[in-house]
mmCIF file of C-alpha atoms in Angstrom:
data_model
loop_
_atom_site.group_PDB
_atom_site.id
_atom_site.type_symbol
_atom_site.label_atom_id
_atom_site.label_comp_id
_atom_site.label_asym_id
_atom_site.label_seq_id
_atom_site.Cartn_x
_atom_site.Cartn_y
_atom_site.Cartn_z
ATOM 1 C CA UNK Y 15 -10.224 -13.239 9.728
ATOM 2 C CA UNK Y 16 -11.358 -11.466 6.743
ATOM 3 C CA UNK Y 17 -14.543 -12.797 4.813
ATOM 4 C CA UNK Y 18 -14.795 -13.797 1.230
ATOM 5 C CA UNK Y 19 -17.447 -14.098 -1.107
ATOM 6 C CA UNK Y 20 -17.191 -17.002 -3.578
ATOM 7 C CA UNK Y 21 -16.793 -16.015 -7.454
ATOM 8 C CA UNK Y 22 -18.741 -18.183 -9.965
ATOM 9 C CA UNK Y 23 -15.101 -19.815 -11.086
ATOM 10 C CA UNK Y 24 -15.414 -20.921 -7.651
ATOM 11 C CA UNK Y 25 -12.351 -18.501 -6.074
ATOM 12 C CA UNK Y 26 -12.937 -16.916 -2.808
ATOM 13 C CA UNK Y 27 -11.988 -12.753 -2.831
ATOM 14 C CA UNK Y 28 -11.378 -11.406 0.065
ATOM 15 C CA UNK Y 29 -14.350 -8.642 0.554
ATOM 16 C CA UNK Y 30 -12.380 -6.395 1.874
ATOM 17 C CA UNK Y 31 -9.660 -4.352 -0.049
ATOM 18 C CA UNK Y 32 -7.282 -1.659 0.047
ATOM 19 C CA UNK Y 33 -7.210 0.381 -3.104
ATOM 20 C CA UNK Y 34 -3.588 1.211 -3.963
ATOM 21 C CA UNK Y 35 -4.370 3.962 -6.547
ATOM 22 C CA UNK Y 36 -6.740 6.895 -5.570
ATOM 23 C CA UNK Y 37 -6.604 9.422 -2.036
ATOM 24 C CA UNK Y 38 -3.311 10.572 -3.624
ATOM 25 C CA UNK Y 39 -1.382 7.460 -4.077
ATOM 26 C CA UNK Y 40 -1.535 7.183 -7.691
ATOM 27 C CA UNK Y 41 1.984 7.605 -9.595
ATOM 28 C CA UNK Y 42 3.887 7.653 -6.192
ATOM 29 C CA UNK Y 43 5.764 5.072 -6.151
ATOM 30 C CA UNK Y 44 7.617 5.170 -2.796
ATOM 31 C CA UNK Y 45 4.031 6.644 -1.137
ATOM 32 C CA UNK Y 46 2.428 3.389 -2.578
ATOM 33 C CA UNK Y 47 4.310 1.339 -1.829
ATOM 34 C CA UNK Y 48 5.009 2.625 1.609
ATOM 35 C CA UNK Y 49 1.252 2.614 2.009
ATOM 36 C CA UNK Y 50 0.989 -1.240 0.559
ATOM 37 C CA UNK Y 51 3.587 -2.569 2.686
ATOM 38 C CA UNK Y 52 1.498 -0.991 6.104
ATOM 39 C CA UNK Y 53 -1.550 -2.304 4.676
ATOM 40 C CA UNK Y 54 -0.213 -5.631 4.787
ATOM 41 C CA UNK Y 55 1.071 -5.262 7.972
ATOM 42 C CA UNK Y 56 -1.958 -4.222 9.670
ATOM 43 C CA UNK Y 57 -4.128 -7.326 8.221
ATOM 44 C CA UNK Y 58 -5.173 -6.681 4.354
ATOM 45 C CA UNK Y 59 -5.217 -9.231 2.159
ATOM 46 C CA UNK Y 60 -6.475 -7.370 -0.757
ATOM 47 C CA UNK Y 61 -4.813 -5.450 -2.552
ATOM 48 C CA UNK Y 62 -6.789 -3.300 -5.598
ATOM 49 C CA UNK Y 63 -4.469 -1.495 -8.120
ATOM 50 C CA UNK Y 64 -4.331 -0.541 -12.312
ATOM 51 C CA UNK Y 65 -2.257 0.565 -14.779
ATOM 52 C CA UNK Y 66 -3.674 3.996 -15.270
ATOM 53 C CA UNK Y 67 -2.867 4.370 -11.069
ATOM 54 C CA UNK Y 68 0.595 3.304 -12.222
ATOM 55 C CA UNK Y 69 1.134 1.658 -8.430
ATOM 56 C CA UNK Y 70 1.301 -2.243 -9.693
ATOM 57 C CA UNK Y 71 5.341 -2.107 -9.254
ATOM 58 C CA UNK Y 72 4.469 -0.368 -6.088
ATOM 59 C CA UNK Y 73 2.261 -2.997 -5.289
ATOM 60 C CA UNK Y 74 4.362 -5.920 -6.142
ATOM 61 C CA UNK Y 75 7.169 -4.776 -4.235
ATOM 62 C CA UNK Y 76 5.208 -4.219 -0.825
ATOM 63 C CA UNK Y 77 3.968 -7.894 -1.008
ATOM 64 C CA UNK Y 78 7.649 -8.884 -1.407
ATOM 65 C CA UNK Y 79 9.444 -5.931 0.777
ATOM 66 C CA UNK Y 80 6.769 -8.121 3.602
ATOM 67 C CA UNK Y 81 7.775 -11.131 2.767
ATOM 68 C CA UNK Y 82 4.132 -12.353 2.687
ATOM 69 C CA UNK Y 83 3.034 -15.626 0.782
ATOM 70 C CA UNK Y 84 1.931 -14.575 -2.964
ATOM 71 C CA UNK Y 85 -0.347 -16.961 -2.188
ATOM 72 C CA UNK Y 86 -2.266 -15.635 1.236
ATOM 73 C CA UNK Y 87 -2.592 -12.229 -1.197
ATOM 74 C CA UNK Y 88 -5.544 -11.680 -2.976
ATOM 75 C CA UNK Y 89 -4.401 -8.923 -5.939
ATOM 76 C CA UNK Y 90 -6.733 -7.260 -8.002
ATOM 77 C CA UNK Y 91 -5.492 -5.176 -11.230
ATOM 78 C CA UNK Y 92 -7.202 -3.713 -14.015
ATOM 79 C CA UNK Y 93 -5.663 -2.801 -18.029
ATOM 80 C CA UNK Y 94 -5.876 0.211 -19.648
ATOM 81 C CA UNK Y 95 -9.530 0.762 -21.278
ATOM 82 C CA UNK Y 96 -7.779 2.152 -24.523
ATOM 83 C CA UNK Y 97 -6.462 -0.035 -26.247
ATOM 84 C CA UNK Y 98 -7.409 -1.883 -29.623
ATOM 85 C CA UNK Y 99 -9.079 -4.947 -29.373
ATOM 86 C CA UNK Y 100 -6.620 -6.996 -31.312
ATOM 87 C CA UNK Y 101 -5.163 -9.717 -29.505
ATOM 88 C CA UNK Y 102 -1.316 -8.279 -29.811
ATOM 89 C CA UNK Y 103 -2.109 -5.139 -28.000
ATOM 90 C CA UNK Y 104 -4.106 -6.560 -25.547
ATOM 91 C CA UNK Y 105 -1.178 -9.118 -25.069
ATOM 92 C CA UNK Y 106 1.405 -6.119 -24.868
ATOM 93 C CA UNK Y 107 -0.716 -4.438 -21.808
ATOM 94 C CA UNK Y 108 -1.037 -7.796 -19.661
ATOM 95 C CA UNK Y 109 2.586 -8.576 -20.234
ATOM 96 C CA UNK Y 110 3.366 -5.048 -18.884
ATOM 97 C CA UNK Y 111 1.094 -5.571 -15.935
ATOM 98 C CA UNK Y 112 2.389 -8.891 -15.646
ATOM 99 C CA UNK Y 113 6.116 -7.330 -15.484
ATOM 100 C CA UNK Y 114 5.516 -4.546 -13.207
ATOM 101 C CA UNK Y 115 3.774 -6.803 -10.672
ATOM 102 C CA UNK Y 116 6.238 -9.338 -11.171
ATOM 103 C CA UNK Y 117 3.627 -11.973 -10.768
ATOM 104 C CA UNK Y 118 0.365 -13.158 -12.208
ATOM 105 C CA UNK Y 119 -2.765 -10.992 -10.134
ATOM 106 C CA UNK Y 120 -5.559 -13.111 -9.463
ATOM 107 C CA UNK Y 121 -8.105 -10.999 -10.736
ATOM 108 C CA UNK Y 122 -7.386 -8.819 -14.124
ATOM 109 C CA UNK Y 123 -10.711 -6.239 -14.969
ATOM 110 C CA UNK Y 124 -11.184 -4.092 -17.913
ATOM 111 C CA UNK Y 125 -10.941 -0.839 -16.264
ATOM 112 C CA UNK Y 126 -13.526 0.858 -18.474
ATOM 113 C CA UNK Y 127 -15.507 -0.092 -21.412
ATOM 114 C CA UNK Y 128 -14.351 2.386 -23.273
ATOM 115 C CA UNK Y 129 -12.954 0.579 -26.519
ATOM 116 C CA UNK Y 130 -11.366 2.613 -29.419
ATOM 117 C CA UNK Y 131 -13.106 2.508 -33.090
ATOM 118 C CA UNK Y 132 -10.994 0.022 -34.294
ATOM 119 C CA UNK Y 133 -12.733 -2.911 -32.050
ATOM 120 C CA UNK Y 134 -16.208 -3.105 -29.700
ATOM 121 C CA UNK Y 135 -15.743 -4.466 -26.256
ATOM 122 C CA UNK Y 136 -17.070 -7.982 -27.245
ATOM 123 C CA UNK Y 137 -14.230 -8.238 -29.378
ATOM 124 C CA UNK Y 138 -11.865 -6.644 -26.579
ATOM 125 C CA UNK Y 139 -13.531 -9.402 -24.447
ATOM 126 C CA UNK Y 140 -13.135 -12.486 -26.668
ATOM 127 C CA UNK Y 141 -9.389 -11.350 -26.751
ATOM 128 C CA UNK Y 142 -8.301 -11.493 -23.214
ATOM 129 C CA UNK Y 143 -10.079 -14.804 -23.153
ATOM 130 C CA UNK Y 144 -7.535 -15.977 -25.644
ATOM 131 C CA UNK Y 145 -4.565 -14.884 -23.389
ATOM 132 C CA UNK Y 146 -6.492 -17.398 -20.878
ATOM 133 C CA UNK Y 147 -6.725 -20.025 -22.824
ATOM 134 C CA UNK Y 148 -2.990 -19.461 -24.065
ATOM 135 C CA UNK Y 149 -1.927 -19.791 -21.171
ATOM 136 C CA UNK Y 150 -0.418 -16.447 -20.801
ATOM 137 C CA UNK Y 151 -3.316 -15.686 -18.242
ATOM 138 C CA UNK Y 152 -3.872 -19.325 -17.202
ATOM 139 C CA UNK Y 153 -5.397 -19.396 -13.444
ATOM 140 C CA UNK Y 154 -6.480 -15.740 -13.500
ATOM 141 C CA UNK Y 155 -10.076 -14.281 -13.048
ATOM 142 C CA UNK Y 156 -11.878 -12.167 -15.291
ATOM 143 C CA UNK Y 157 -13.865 -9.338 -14.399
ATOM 144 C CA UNK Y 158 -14.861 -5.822 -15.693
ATOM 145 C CA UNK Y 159 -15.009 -2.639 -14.220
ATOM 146 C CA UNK Y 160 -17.339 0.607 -14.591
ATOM 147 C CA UNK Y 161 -19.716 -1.294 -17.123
ATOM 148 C CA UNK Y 162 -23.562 -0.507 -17.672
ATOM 149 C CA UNK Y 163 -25.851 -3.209 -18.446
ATOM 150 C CA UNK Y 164 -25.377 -2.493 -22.139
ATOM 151 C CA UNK Y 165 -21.894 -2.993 -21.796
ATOM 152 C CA UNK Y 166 -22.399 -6.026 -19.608
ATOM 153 C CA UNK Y 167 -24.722 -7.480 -22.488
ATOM 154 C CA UNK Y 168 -22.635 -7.400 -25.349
ATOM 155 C CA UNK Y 169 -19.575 -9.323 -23.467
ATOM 156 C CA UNK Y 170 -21.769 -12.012 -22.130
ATOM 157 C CA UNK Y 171 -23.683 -12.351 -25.541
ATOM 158 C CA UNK Y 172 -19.949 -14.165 -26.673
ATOM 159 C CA UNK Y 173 -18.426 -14.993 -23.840
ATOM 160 C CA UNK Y 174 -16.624 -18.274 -22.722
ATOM 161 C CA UNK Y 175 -15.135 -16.865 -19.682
ATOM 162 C CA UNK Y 176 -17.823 -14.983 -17.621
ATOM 163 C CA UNK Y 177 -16.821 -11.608 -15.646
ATOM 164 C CA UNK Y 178 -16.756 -13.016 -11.802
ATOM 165 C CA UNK Y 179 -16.772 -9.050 -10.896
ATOM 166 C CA UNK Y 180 -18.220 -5.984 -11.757
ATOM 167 C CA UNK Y 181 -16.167 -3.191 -10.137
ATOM 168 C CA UNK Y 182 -17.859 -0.081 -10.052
ATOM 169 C CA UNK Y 183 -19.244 3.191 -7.839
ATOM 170 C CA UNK Y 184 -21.522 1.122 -4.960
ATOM 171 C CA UNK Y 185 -23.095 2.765 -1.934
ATOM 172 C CA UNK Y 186 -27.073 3.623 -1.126
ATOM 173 C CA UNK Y 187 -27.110 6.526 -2.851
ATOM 174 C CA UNK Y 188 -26.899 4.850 -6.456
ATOM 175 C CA UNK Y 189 -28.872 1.503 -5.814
ATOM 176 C CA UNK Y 190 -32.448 2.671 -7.496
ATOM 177 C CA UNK Y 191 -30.200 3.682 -10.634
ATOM 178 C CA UNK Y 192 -28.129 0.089 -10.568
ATOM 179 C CA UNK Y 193 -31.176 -1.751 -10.231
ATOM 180 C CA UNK Y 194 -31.434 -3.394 -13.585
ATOM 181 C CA UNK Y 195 -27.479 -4.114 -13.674
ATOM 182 C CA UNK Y 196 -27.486 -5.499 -10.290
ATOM 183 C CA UNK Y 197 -30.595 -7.734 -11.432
ATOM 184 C CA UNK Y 198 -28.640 -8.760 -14.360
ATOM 185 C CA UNK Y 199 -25.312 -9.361 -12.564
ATOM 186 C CA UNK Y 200 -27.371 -11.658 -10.073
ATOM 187 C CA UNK Y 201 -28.668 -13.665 -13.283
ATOM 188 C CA UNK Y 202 -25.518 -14.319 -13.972
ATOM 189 C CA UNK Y 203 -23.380 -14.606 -10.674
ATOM 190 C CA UNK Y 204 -21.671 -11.781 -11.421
ATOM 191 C CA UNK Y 205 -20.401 -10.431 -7.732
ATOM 192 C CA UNK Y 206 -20.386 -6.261 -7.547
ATOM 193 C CA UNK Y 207 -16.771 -4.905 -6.201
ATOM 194 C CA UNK Y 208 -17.598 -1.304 -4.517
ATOM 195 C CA UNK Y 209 -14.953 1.642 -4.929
ATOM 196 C CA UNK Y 210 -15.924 4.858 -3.362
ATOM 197 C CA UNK Y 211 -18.264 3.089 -0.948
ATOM 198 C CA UNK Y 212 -17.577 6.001 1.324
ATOM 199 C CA UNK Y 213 -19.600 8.528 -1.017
ATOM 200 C CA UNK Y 214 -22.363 9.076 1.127
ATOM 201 C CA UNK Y 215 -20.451 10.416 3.972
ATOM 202 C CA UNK Y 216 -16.956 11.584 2.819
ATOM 203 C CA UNK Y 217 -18.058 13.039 -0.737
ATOM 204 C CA UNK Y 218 -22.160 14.273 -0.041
ATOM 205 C CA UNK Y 219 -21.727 18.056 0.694
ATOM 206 C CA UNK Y 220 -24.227 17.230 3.838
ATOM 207 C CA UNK Y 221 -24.640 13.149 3.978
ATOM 208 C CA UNK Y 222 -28.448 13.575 3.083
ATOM 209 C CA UNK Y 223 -30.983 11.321 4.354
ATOM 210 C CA UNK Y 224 -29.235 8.535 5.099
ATOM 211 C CA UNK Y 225 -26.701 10.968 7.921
ATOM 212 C CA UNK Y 226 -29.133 10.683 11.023
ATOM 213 C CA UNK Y 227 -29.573 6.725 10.080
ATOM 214 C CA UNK Y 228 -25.834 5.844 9.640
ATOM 215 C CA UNK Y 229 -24.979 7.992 12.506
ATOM 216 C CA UNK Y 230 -27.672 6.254 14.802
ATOM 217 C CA UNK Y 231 -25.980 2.640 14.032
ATOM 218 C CA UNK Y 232 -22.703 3.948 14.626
ATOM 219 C CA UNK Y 233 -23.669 4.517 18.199
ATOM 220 C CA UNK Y 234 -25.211 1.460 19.052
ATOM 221 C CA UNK Y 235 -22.243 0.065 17.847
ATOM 222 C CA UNK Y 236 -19.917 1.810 19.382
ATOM 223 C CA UNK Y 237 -21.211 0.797 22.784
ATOM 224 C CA UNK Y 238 -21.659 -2.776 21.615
ATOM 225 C CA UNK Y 239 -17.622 -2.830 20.584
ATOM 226 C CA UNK Y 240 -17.210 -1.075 23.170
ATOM 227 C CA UNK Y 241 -14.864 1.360 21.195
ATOM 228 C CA UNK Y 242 -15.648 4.124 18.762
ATOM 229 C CA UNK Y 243 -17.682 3.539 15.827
ATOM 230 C CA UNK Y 244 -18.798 6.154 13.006
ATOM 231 C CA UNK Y 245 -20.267 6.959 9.601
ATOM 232 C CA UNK Y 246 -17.873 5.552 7.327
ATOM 233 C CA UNK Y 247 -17.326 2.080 9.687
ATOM 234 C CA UNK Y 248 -21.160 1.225 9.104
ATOM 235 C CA UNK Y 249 -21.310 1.730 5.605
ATOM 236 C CA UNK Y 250 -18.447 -0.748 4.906
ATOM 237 C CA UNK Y 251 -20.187 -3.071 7.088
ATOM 238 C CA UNK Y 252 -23.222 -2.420 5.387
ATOM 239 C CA UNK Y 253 -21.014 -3.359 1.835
ATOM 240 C CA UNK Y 254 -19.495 -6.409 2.779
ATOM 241 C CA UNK Y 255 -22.726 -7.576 4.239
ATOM 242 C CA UNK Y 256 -24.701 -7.201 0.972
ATOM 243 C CA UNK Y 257 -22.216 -9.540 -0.374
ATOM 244 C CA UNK Y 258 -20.235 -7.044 -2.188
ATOM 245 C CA UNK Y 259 -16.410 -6.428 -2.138
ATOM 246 C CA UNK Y 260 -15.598 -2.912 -0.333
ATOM 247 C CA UNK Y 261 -12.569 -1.145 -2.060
ATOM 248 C CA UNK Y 262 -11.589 1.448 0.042
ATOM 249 C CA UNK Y 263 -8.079 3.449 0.467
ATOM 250 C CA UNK Y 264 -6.068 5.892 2.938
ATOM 251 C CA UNK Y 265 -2.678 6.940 2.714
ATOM 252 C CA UNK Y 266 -2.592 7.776 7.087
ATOM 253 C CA UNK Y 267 -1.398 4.644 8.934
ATOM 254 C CA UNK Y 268 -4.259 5.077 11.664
ATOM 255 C CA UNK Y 269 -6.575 5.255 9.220
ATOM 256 C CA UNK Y 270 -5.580 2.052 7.616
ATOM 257 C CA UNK Y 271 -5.168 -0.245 10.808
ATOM 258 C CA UNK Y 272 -8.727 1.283 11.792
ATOM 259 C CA UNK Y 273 -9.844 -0.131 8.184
ATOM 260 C CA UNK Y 274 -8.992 -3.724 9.012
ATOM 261 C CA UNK Y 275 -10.519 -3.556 12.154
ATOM 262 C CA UNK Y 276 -14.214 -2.821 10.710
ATOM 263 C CA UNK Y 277 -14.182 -6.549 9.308
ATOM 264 C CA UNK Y 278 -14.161 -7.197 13.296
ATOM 265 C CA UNK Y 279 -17.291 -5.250 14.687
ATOM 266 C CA UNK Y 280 -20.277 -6.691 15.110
ATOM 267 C CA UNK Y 281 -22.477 -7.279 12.361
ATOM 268 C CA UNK Y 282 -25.585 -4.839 11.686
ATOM 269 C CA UNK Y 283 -28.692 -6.268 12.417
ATOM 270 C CA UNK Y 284 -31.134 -7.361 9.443
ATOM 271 C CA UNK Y 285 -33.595 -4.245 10.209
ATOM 272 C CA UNK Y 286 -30.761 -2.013 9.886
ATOM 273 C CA UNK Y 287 -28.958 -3.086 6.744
ATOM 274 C CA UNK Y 288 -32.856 -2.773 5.474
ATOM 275 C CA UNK Y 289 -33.235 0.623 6.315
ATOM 276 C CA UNK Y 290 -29.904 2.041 4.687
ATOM 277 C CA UNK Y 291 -31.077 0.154 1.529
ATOM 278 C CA UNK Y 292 -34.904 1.480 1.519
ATOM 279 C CA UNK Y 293 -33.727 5.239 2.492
ATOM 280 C CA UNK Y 294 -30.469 4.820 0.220
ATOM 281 C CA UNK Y 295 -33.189 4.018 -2.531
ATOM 282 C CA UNK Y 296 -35.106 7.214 -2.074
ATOM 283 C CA UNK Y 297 -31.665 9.644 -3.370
ATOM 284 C CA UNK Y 298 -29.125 9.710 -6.125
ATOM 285 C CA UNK Y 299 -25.974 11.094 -5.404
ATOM 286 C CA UNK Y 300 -23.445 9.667 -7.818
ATOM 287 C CA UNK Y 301 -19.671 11.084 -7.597
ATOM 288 C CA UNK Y 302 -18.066 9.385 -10.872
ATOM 289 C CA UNK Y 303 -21.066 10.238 -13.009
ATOM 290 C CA UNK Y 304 -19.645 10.389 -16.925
ATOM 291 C CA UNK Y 305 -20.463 7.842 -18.757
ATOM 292 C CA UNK Y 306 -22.890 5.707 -16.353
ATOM 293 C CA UNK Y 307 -25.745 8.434 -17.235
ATOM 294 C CA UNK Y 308 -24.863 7.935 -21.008
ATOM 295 C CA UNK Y 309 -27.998 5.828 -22.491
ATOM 296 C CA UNK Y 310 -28.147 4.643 -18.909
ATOM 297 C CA UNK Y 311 -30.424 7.552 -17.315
ATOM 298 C CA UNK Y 312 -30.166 8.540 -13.179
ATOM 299 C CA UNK Y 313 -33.999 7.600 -11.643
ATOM 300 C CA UNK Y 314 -35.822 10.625 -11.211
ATOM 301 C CA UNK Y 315 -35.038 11.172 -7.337
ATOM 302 C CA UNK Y 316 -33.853 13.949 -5.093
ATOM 303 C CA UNK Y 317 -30.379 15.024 -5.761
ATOM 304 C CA UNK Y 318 -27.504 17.162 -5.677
ATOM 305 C CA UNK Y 319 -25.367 17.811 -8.535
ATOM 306 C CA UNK Y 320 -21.585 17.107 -8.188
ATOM 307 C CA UNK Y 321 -19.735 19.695 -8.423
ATOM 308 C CA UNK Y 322 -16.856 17.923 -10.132
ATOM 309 C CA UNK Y 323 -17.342 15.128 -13.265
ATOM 310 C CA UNK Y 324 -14.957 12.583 -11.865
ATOM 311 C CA UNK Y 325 -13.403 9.655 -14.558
ATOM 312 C CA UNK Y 326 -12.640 6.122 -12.790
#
């Protein structure tokens, strides 16, 4: 049985989700929806995906090619971050998202804040409320994705619909810099949704501090579960335990039956989610880094440089 966390409208989201989009999947349709359709199978019931992966058809057609109840699905999409903030363009992308799925998701984000000239993100905001109240969206959450606490500010400043979500890079490594939006999500129920919580281990060049720690767990949980247990397993269970949704993905069918079965092992103990936090605190390793370091400056903490600037 999977856990949720409750929302502030009072839904319950599965907390943990299979991202249909990134680890290759994104614009292959028969990969993606190949990939959905075992993720199903093997227990999911989350399902993350976005227009600019171009996998919501994909998506929509796994659920059905399953024949699984729309309703035992949790579905998270997001629109495109690019579009004017008038309420006929904004309309246009949700119908298309709306048609590809073939259904009404239960969550809809704002992939990015990153609204043209022609409209701020308040505006952008106010908009997609409409489609709410219109009906067009009626029984859909609201939620954002990738937003600083700037960007956070200016859509709660007018809105009538709160975000339930903020969707954005979440593991150890960028805590000390997401302090202050994580303090101001909290004021305002605001539940984080992790993508790349995996960073740390499948993205550090050497796993920094936190390798020895995360390994450690891993063992003592492997012989508690009696079944192997690494890196990777403890830091989703270290996610989902801080009350935050863990989006991860694979396209290998071992790897995504072995992804279900995390939400199974046995819980880490209070002294050990504390240490990942307190050593996770002392390092900033962030892998999409563009514009959350724009008037939003990284802590002053050991580091290493990506190599690549990543866009989510």
């Amino acid at each position: 049985m999977v856990r949720t966390i409750k929302l502030s409208d009072g839904k319950k989201i599965p907390s943990l989700a299979w991202g249909n989009g990134t680890s290759g999947l994104s614009r292959q349709t028969d990969l993606s929806r190949e990939c959905g359709v075992t993720a199903l199978k093997a227990g999911f019931v989350h399902i993350d995906t976005a227009q600019g992966y171009g996998t919501e058809g994909a998506t929509g057609d796994a659920i059905r090619e399953v024949g699984k109840n729309r309703n035992d699905i949790w579905v998270t999409t997001k629109i495109s971050d690019k579009l004017s903030s008038e309420v006929d363009a904004i309309r246009k992308s949700v119908m298309a998202s709306l048609d590809s799925l073939q259904f009404k998701p239960n969550l809809l984000l704002v992939h990015n804040p990153f609204v043209p000239n022609d409209g701020k993100i308040a505006q952008f905001w106010t908009a997609l409320e409409e489609l709410v109240f219109e009906g067009t969206l009626e029984g859909v959450s609201l939620g954002v994705s990738n937003f600083r606490p700037q960007d956070l500010k200016a859509v709660l400043e007018v809105a009538r619909i709160k975000p339930v979500v903020n969707q954005l890079e979440y593991h150890p490594y960028v805590l000390a810099h997401l302090e202050p939006l994580l303090k101001l999500q909290a004021e305002h129920q605001i539940v984080t949704e992790a993508y790349g919580p995996l960073t740390p281990v499948l993205r550090h060049p050497d796993g920094g501090p936190l390798k020895p720690i995360l390994e450690r767990i891993a063992e003592r949980l492997s012989k508690e579960a009696g079944k192997p247990v690494n890196a990777t397993d403890v830091l989703i269970l270290w996610t989902i335990q801080n009350n935050v949704v863990a989006v991860t993905t694979s396209k290998t069918p071992e790897r995504i039956h072995k992804l279900i079965e995390i939400d199974g092992l046995p819980d880490l103990t209070k002294e050990e989610l504390d240490e990942i936090t307190q050593v996770g605190k002392t390092y900033h390793y962030r892998y999409y880094h563009e514009h959350m370091s724009e008037d939003f400056p990284p802590p002053n903490l050991p580091t290493i440089p990506s190599t690549k600037l990543k866009k989510k």
